[in-house]
mmCIF file of C-alpha atoms in Angstrom:
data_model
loop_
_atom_site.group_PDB
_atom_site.id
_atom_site.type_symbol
_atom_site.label_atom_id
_atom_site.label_comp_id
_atom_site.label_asym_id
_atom_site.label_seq_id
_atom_site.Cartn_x
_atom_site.Cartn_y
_atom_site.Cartn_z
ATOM 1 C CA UNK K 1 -27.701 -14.022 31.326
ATOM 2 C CA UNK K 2 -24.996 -15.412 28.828
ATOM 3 C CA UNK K 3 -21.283 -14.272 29.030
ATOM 4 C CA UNK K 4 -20.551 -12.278 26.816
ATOM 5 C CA UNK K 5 -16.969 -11.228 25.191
ATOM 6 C CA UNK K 6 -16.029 -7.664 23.367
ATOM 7 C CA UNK K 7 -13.763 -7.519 21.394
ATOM 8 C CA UNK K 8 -11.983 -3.844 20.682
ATOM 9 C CA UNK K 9 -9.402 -2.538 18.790
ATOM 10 C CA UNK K 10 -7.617 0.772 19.907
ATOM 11 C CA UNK K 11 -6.227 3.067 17.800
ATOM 12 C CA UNK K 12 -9.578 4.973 16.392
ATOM 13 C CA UNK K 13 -12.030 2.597 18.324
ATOM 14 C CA UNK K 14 -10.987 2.581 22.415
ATOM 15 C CA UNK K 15 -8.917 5.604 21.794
ATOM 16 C CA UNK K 16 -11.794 7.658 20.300
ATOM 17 C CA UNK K 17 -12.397 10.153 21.534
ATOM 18 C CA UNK K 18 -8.912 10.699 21.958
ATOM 19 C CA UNK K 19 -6.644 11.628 25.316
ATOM 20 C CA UNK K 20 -3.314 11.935 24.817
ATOM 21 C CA UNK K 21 -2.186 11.747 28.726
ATOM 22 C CA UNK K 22 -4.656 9.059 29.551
ATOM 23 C CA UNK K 23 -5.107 6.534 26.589
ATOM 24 C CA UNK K 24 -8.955 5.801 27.084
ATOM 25 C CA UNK K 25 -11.389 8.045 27.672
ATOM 26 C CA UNK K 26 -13.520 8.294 31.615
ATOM 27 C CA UNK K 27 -16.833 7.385 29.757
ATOM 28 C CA UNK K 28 -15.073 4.208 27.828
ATOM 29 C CA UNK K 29 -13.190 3.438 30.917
ATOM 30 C CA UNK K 30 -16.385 2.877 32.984
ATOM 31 C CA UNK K 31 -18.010 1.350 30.321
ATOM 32 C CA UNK K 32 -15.339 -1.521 30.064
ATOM 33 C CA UNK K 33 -15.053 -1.924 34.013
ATOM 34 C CA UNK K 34 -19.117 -2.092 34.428
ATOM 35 C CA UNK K 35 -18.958 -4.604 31.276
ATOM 36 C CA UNK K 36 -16.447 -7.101 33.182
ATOM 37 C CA UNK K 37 -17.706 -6.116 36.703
ATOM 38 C CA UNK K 38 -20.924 -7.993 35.626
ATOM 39 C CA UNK K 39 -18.992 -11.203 34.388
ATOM 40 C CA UNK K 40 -18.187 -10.560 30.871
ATOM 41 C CA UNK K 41 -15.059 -10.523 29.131
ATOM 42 C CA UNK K 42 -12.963 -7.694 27.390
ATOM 43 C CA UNK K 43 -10.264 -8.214 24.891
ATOM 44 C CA UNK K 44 -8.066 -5.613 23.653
ATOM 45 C CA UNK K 45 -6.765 -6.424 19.981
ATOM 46 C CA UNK K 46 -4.686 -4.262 18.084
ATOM 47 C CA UNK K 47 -1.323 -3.836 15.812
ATOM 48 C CA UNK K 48 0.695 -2.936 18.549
ATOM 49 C CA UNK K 49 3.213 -4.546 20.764
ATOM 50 C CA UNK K 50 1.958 -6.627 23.505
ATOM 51 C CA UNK K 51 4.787 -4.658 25.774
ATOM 52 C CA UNK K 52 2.365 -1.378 24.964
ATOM 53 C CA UNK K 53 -0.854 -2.974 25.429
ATOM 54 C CA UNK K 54 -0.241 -4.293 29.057
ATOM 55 C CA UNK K 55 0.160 -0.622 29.795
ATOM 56 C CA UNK K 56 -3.045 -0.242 28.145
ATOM 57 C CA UNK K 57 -4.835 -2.792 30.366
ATOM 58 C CA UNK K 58 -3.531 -1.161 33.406
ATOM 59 C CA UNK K 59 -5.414 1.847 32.850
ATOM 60 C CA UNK K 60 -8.320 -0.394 32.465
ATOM 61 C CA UNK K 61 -7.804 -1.629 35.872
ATOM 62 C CA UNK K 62 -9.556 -4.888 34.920
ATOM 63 C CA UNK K 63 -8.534 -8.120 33.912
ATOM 64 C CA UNK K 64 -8.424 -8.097 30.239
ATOM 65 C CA UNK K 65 -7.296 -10.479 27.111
ATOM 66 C CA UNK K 66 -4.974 -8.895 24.571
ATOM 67 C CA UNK K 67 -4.273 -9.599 20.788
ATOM 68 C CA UNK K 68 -0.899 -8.255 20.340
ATOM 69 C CA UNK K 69 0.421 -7.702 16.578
ATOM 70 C CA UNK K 70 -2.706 -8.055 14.895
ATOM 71 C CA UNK K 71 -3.037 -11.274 16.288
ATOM 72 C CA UNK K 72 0.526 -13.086 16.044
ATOM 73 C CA UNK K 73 0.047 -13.133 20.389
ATOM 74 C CA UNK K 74 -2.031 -13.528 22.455
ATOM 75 C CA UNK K 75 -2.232 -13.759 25.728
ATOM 76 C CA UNK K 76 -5.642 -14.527 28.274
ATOM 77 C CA UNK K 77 -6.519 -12.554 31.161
ATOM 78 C CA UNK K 78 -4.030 -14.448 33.681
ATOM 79 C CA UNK K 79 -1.163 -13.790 31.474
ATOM 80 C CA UNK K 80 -1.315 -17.174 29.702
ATOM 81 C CA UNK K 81 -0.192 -17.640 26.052
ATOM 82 C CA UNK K 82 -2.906 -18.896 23.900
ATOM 83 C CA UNK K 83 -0.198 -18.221 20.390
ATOM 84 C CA UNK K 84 3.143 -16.880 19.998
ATOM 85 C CA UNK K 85 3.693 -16.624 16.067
ATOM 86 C CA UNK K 86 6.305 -15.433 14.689
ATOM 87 C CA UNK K 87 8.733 -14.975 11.317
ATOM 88 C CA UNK K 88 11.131 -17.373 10.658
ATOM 89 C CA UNK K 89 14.547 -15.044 11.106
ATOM 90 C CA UNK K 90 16.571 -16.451 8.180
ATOM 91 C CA UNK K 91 13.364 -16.357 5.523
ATOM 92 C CA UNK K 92 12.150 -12.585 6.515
ATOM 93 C CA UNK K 93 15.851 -11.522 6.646
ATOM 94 C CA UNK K 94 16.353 -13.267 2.843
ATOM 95 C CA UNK K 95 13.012 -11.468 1.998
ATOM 96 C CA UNK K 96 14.002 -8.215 2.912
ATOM 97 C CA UNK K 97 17.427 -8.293 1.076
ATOM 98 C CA UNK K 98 15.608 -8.938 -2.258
ATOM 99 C CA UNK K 99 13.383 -5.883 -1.143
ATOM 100 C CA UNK K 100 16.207 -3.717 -0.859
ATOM 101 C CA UNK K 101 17.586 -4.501 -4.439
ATOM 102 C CA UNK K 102 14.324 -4.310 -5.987
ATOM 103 C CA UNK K 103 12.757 -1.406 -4.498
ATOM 104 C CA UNK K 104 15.589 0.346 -2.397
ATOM 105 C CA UNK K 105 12.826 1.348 1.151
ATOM 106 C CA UNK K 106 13.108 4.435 2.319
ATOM 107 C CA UNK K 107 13.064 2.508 5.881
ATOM 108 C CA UNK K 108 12.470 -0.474 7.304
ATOM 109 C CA UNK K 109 10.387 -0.552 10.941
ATOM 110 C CA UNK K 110 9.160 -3.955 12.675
ATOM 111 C CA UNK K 111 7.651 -4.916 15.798
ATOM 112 C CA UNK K 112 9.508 -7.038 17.928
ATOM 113 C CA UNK K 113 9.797 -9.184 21.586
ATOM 114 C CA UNK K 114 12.839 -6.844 22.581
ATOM 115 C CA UNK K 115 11.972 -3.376 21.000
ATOM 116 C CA UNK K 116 8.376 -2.003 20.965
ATOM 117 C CA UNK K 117 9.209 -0.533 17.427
ATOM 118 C CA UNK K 118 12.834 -0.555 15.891
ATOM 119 C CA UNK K 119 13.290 1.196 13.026
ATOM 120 C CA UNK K 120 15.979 1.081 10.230
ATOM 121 C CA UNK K 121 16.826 4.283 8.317
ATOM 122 C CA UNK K 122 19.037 3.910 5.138
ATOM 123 C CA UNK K 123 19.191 7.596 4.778
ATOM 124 C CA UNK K 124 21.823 8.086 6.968
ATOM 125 C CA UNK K 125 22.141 11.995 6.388
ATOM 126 C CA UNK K 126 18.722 12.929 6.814
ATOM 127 C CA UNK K 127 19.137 14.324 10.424
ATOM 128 C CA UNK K 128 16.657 16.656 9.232
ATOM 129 C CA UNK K 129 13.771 13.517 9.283
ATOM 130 C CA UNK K 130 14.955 12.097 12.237
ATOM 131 C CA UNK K 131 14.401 14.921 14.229
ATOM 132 C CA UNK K 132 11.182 15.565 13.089
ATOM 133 C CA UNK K 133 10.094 11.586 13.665
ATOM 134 C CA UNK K 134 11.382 11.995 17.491
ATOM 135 C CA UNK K 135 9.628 15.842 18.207
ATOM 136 C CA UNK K 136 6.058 14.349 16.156
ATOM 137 C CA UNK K 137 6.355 11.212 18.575
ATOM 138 C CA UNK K 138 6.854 13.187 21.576
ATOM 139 C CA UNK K 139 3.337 14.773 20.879
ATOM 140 C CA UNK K 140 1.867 11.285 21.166
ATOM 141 C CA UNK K 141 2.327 11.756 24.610
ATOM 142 C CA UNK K 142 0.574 8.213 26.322
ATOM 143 C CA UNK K 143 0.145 6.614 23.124
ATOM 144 C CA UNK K 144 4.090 6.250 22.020
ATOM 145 C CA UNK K 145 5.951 3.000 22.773
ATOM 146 C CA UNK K 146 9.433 2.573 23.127
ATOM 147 C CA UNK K 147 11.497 2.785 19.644
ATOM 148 C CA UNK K 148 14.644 2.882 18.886
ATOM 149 C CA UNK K 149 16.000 4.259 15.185
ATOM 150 C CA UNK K 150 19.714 2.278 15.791
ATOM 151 C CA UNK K 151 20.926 0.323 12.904
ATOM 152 C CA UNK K 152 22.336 -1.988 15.219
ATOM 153 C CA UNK K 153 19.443 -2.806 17.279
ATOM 154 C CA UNK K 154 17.305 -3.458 14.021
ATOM 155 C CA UNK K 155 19.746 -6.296 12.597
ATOM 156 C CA UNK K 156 20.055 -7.925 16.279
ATOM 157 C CA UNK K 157 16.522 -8.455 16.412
ATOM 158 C CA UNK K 158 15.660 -9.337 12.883
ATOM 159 C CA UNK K 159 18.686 -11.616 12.992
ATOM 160 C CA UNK K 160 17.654 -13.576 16.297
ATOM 161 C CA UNK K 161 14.742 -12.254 18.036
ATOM 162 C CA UNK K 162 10.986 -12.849 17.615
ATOM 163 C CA UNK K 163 9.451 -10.206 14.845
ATOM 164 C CA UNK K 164 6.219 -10.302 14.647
ATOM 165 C CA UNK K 165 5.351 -7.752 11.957
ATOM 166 C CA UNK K 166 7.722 -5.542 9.450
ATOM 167 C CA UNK K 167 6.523 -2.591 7.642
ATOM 168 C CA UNK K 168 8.216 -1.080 4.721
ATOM 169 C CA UNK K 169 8.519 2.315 3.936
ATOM 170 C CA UNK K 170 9.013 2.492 -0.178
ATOM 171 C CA UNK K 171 8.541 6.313 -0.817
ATOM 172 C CA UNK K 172 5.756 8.812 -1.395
ATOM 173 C CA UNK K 173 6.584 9.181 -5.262
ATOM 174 C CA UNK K 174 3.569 7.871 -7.512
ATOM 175 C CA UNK K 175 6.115 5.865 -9.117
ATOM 176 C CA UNK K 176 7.539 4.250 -5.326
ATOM 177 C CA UNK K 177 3.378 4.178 -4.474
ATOM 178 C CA UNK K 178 3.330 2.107 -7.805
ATOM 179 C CA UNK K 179 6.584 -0.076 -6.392
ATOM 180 C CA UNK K 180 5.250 -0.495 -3.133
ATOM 181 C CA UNK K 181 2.323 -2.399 -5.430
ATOM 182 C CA UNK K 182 3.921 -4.772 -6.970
ATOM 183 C CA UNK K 183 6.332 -5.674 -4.046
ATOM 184 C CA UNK K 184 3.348 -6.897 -2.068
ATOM 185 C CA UNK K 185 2.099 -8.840 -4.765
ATOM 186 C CA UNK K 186 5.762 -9.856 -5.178
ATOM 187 C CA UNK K 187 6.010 -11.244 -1.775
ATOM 188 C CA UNK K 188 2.585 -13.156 -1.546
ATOM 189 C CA UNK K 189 3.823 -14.765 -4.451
ATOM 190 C CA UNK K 190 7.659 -15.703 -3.102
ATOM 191 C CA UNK K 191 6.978 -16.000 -0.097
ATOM 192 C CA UNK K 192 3.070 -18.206 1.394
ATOM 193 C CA UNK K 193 4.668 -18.255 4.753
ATOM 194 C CA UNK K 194 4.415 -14.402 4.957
ATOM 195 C CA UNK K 195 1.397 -12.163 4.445
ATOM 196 C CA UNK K 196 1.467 -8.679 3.105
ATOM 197 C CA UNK K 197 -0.800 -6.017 2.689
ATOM 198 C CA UNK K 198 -0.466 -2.502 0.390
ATOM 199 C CA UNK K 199 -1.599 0.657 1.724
ATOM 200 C CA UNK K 200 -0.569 3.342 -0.884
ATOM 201 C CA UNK K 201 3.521 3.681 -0.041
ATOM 202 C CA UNK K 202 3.634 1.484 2.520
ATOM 203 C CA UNK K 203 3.836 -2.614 2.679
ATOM 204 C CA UNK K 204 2.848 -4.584 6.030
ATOM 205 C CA UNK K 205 4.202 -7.967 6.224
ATOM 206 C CA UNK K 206 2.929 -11.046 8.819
ATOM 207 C CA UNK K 207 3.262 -13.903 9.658
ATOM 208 C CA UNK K 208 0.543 -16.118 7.097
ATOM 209 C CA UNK K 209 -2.335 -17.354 8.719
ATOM 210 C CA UNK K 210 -2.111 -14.356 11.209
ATOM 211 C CA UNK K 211 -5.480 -11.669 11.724
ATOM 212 C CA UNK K 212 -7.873 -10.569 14.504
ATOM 213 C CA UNK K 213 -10.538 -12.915 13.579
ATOM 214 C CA UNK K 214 -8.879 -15.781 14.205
ATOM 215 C CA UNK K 215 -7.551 -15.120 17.246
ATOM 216 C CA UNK K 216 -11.286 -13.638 18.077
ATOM 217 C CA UNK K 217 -12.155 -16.685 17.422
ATOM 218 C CA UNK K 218 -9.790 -18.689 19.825
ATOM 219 C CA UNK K 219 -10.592 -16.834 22.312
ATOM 220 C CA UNK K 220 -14.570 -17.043 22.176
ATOM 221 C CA UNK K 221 -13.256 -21.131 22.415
ATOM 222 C CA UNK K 222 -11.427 -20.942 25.191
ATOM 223 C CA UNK K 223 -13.937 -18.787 27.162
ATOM 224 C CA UNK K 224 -16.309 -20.961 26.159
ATOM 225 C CA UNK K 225 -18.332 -18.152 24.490
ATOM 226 C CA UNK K 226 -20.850 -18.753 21.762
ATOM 227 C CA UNK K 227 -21.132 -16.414 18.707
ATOM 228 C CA UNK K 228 -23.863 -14.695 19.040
ATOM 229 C CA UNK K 229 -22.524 -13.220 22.509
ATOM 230 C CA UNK K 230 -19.188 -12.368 20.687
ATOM 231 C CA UNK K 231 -19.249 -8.263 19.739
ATOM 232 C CA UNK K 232 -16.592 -6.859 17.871
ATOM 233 C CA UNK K 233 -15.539 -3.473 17.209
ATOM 234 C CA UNK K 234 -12.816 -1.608 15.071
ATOM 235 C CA UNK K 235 -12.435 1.296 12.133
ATOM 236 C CA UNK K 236 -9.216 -0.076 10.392
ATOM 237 C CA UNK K 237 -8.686 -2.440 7.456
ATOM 238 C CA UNK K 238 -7.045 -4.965 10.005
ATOM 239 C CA UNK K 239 -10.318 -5.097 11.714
ATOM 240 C CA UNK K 240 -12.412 -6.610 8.692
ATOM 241 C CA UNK K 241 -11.355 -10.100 9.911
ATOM 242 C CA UNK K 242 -12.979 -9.740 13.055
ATOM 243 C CA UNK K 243 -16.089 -8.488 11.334
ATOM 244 C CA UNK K 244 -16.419 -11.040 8.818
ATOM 245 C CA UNK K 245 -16.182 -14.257 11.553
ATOM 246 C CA UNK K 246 -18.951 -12.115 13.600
ATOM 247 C CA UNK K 247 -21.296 -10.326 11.234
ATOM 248 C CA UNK K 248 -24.258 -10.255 13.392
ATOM 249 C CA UNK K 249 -22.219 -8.142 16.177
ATOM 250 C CA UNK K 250 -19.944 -6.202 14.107
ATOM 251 C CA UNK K 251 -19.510 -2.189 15.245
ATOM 252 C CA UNK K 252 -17.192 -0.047 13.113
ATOM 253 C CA UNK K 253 -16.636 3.437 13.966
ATOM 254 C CA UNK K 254 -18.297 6.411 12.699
ATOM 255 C CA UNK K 255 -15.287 7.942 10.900
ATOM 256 C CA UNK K 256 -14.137 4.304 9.526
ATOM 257 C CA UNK K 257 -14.003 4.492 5.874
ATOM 258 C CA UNK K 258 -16.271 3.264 3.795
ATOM 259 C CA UNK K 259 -14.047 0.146 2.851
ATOM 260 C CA UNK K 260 -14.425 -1.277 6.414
ATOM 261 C CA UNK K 261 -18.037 -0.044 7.197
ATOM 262 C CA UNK K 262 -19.419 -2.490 4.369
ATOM 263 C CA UNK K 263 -18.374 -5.029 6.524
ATOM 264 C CA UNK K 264 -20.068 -4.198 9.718
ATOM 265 C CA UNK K 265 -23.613 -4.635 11.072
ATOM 266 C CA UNK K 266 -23.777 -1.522 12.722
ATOM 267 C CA UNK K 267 -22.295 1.721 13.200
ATOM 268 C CA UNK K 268 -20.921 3.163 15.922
ATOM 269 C CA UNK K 269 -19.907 6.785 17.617
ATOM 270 C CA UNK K 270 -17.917 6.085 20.380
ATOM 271 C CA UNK K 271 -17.278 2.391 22.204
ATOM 272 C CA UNK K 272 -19.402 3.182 25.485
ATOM 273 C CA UNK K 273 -22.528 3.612 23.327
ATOM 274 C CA UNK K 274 -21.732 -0.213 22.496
ATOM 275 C CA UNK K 275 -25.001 -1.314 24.400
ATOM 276 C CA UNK K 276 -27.461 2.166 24.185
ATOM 277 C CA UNK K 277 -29.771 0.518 21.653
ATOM 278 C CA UNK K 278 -30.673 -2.777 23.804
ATOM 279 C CA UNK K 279 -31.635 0.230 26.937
ATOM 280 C CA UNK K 280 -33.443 2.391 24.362
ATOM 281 C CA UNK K 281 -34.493 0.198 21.457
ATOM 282 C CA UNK K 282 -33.749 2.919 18.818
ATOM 283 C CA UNK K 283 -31.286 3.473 16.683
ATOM 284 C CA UNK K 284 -30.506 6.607 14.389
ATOM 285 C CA UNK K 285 -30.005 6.408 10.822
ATOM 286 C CA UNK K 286 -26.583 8.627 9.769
ATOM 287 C CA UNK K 287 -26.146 9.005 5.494
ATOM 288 C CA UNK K 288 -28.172 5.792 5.228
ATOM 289 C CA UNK K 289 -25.965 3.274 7.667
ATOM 290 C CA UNK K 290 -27.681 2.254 11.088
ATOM 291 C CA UNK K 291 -25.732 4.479 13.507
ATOM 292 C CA UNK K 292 -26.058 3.321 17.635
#
């Protein structure tokens, strides 16, 4: 039989159902060892740091690929790079002062080589917050990565370290919702070399050129893989990508929204049932979507 490659986002996909202490579930755990014990391929692709993610792969207790940032790294099986994209300091730095006149963030947060998460707070009297951000992230238990909320920190590594993603934090007023808006379509404008993406009070900035289908796609290349053994599987916005270079073997999640189901083939309840309609050869039909 053909090699085959998944694909699999975390958050909502890998982590569903979720377990706080250990990451994946048993059932998706086997699944993904029994998958690469018969000579396929398993690559992890997700927002988060690539620092977080080898944790992630541990618990797999396989050799696995990983698409770190939502694609800015990646790094094969063996720990080789296959991309290491990331913002030019001095341009994301000058695009993030014009931010701060124009639409005064709440906070700034990015993803980084040195700090998991770094986050920069410009309300420096709201202890209040703070302490509430550090007891909520204590309940993520497993799933938290290392973050640190100093000023300091945040302008060392946005000054001369590798960021790979920023996130801006513009308020929860309609009117900052409204702001948050227009800044994306502000910076796509400014600034080609950076991508950005709205999601109601909150703006995501990447390098351009940067998303999981692309580096889906690299690594189907460099495995040698061809398409229609590629499967894919996600529930988030970020995910689309994936879906849209493999249609034929796109799985979102049950409890994706609607915005990212359109894009999929099939739908799907948890990541272990991945392969249930090729041992059955049925499917179930859930509020008209074909559910496996």
């Amino acid at each position: 039989m053909p090699k085959k490659l998944l694909v699999t986002d975390l958050d909502g996909t890998l982590f569903l159902p979720r377990r706080p202490r250990n990451m994946i579930s048993k059932r998706n755990i086997k699944f993904l060892r029994s998958f690469i014990d018969e000579g396929n391929e398993v690559v992890l692709a997700s927002s988060r740091s690539y620092e977080y993610m080898k944790e992630v792969a541990k618990v797999i207790d396989r050799p696995v690929g990983i698409i770190a940032s939502n694609g800015a790294l990646l790094v094969n099986k063996n720990g080789i790079i296959y991309q290491d994209t990331h913002f030019d300091n001095e341009l994301i730095m000058d695009a993030l002062k014009e931010i701060e006149v124009t639409a005064s963030p709440r906070a700034h947060l990015l993803v980084g080589e040195r700090y998991n998460i770094c986050i920069e707070d410009f309300d420096k009297f709201n202890f209040l917050v703070r302490g509430l951000f550090r007891f909520i992230y204590a309940l993520q238990f497993n799933y938290k990565e290392r973050y640190s909320l100093k000023r300091e920190d945040f302008e060392d590594e946005i000054s001369s370290g590798k960021v790979y993603k920023v996130m801006l934090f513009i308020g929860f007023s309609k009117r900052k919702r409204n702001l948050a808006k227009k800044v994306n379509e502000s910076i796509r404008e400014k600034y080609p070399s950076v991508e950005s993406s709205w999601s109601g009070f909150v703006d995501e900035l990447s390098p351009a050129g940067i998303d999981k289908g692309s580096a889906a796609k690299l690594f189907a290349s460099k495995l040698n893989i061809s398409d229609d053994n590629v499967y894919v599987v996600g529930d988030g916005g970020n995910d689309i990508p994936m879906f849209k270079e493999y249609p034929t073997n796109a799985f979102a999640m049950n409890r994706a929204p609607k915005e990212v189901k359109k894009y999929a083939e099939k739908i799907l309840k948890h990541v272990y049932n991945l392969f249930d309609e090729n041992k059955s050869g049925e499917t179930t039909q859930v509020e008209g979507e074909e559910t496996v």
